Coordinates of N, CA and C in Angstrom, one line a residue:
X727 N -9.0 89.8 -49.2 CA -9.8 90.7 -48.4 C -8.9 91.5 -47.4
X728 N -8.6 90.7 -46.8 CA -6.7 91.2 -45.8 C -6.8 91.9 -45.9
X729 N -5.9 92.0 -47.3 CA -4.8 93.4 -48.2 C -5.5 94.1 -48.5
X730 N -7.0 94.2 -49.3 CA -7.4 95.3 -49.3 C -8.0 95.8 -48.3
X731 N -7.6 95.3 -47.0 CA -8.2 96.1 -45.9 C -7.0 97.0 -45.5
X732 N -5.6 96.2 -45.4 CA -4.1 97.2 -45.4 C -4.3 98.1 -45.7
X733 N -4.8 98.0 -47.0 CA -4.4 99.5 -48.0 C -5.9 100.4 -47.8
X734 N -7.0 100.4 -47.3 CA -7.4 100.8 -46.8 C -6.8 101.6 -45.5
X735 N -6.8 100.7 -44.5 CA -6.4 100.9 -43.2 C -5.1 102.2 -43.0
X736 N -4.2 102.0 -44.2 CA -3.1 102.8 -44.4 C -3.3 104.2 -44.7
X737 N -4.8 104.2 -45.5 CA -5.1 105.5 -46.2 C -6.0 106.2 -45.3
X738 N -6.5 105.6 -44.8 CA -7.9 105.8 -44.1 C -8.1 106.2 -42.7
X739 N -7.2 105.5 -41.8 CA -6.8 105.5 -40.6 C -5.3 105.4 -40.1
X740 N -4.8 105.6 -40.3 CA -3.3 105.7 -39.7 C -3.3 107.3 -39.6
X741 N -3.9 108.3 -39.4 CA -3.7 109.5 -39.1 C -3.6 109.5 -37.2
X742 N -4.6 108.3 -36.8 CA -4.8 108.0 -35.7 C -4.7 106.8 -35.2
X743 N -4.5 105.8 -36.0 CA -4.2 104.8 -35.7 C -3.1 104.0 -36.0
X744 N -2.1 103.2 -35.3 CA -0.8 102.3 -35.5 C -1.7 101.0 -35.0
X745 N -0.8 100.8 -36.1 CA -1.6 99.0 -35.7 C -0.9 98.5 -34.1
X746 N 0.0 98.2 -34.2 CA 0.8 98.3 -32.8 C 1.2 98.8 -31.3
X747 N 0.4 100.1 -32.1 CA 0.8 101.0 -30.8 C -0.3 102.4 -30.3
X748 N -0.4 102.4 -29.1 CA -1.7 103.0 -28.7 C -1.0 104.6 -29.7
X749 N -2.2 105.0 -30.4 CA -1.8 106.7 -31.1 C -2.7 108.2 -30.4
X750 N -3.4 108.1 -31.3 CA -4.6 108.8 -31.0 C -5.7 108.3 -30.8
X751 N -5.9 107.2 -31.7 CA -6.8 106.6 -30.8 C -6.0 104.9 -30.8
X752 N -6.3 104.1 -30.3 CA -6.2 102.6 -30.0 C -5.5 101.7 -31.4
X753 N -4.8 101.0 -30.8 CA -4.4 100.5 -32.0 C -4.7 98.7 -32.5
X754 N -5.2 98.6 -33.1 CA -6.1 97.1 -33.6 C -5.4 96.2 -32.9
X755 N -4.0 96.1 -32.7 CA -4.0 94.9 -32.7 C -4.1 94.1 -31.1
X756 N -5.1 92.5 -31.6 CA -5.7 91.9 -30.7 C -6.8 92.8 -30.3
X757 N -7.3 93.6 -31.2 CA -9.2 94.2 -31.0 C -10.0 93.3 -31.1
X758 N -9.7 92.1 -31.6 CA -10.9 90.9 -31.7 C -10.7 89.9 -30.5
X759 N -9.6 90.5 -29.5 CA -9.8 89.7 -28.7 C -10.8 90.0 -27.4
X760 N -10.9 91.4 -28.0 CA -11.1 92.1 -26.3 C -12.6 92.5 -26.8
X761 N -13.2 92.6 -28.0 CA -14.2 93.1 -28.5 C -14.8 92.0 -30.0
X762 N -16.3 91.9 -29.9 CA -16.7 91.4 -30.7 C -16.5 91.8 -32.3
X763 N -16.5 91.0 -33.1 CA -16.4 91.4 -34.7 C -18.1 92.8 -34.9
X764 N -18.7 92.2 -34.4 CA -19.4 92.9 -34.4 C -19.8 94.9 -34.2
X765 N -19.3 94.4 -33.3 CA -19.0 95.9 -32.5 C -17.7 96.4 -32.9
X766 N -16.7 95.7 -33.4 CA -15.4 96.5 -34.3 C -16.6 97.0 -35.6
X767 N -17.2 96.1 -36.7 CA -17.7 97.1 -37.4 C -18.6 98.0 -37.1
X768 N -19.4 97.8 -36.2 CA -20.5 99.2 -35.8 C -20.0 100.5 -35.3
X769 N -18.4 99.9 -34.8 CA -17.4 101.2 -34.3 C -17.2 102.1 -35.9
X770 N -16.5 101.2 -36.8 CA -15.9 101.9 -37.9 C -17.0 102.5 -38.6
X771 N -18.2 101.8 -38.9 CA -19.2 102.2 -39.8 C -20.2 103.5 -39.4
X772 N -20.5 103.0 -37.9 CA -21.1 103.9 -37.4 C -20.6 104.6 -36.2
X773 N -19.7 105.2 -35.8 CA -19.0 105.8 -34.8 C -19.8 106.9 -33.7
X774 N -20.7 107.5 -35.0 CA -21.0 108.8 -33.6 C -22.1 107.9 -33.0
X775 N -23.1 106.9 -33.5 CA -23.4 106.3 -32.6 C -23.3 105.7 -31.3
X776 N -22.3 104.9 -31.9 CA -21.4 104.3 -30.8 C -20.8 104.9 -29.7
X777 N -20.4 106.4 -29.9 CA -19.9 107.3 -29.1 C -21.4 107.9 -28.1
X778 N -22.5 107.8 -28.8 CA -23.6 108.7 -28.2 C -24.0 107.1 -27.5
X779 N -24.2 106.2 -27.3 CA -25.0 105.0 -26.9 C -24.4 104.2 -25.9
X780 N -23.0 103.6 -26.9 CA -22.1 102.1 -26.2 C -21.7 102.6 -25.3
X781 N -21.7 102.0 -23.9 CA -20.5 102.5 -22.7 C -19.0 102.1 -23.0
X782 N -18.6 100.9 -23.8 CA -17.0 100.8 -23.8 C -16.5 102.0 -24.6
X783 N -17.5 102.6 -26.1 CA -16.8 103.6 -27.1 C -16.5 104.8 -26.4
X784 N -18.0 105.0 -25.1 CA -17.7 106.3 -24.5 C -16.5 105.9 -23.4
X785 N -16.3 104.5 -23.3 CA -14.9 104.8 -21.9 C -13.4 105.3 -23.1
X786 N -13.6 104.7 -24.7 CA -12.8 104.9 -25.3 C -12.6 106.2 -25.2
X787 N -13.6 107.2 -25.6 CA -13.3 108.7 -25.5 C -12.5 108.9 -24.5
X788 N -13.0 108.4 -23.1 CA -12.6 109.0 -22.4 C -11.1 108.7 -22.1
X789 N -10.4 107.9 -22.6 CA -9.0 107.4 -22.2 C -8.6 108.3 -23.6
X790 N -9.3 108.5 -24.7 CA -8.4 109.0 -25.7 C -8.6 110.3 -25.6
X791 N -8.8 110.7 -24.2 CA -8.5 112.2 -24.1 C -9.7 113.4 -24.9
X792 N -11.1 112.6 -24.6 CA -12.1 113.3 -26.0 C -11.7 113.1 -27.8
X793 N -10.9 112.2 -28.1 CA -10.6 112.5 -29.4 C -11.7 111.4 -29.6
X794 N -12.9 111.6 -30.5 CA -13.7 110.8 -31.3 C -13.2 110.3 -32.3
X795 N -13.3 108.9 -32.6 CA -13.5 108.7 -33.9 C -14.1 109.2 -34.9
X796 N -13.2 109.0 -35.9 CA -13.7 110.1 -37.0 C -15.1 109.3 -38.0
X797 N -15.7 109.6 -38.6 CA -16.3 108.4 -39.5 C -15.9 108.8 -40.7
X798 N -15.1 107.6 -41.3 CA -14.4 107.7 -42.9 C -15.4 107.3 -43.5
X799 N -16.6 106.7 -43.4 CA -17.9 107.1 -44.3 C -17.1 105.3 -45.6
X800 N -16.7 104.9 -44.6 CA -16.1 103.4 -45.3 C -18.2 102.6 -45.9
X801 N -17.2 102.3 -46.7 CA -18.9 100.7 -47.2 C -18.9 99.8 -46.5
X802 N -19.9 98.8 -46.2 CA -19.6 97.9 -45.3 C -18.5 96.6 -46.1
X803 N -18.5 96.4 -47.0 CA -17.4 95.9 -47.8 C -15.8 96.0 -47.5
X804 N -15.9 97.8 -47.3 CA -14.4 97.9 -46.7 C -14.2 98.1 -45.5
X805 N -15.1 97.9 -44.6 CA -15.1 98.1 -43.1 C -14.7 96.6 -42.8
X806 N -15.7 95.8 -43.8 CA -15.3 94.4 -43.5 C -13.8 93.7 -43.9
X807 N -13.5 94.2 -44.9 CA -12.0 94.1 -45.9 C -10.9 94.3 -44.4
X808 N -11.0 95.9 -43.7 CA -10.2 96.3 -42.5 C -10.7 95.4 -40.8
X809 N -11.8 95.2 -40.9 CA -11.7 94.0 -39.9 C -11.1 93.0 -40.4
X810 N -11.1 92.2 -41.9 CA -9.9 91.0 -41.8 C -8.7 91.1 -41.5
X811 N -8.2 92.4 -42.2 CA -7.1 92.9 -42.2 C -7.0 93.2 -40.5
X812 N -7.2 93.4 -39.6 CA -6.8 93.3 -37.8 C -6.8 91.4 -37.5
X813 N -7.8 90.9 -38.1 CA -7.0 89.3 -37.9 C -6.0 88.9 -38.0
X814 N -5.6 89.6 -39.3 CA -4.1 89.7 -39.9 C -2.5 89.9 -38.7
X815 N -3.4 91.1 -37.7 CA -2.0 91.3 -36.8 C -1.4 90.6 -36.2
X816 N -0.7 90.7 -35.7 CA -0.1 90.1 -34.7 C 1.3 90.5 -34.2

């Protein structure tokens, strides 16, 4: 489930995201430390939500300079596949 969350992750989000390193927007790794499994998938699945509602997504905006998350319109299958795959970092 990992790997196919890699190869997700690679195709899907790396326009804005490095696993390692802050991009455009935040970079996964140690997201499950600082934020529930939960709320990582309601970020990916459902974003503009999260941007209109959660206070941490809107403090995200605001450090990433207004850039929103995009919604890649992922299944929960592969949102779940790319949360294993951030267990994976380190």
């Amino acid at each position: 489930m990992a790997a196919k969350g890699a190869d997700i992750f690679k195709k899907m989000c790396t326009a804005c995201h490095k696993p390692n390193k802050k991009f455009i927007g935040p970079a996964p790794l140690g997201i499950l430390e600082r934020r529930t499994p939960e709320w990582v998938m309601n970020m990916i699945l459902n974003p503009e939500v999260m941007l209109e509602k959660d206070p941490l997504a809107k403090e995200l905006l605001v450090e990433f300079n207004g850039s929103p998350m995009a919604n890649q319109n992922l299944s929960e299958e592969e949102a779940r596949s790319v949360l294993e795959y951030f267990r994976t970092l380190k």
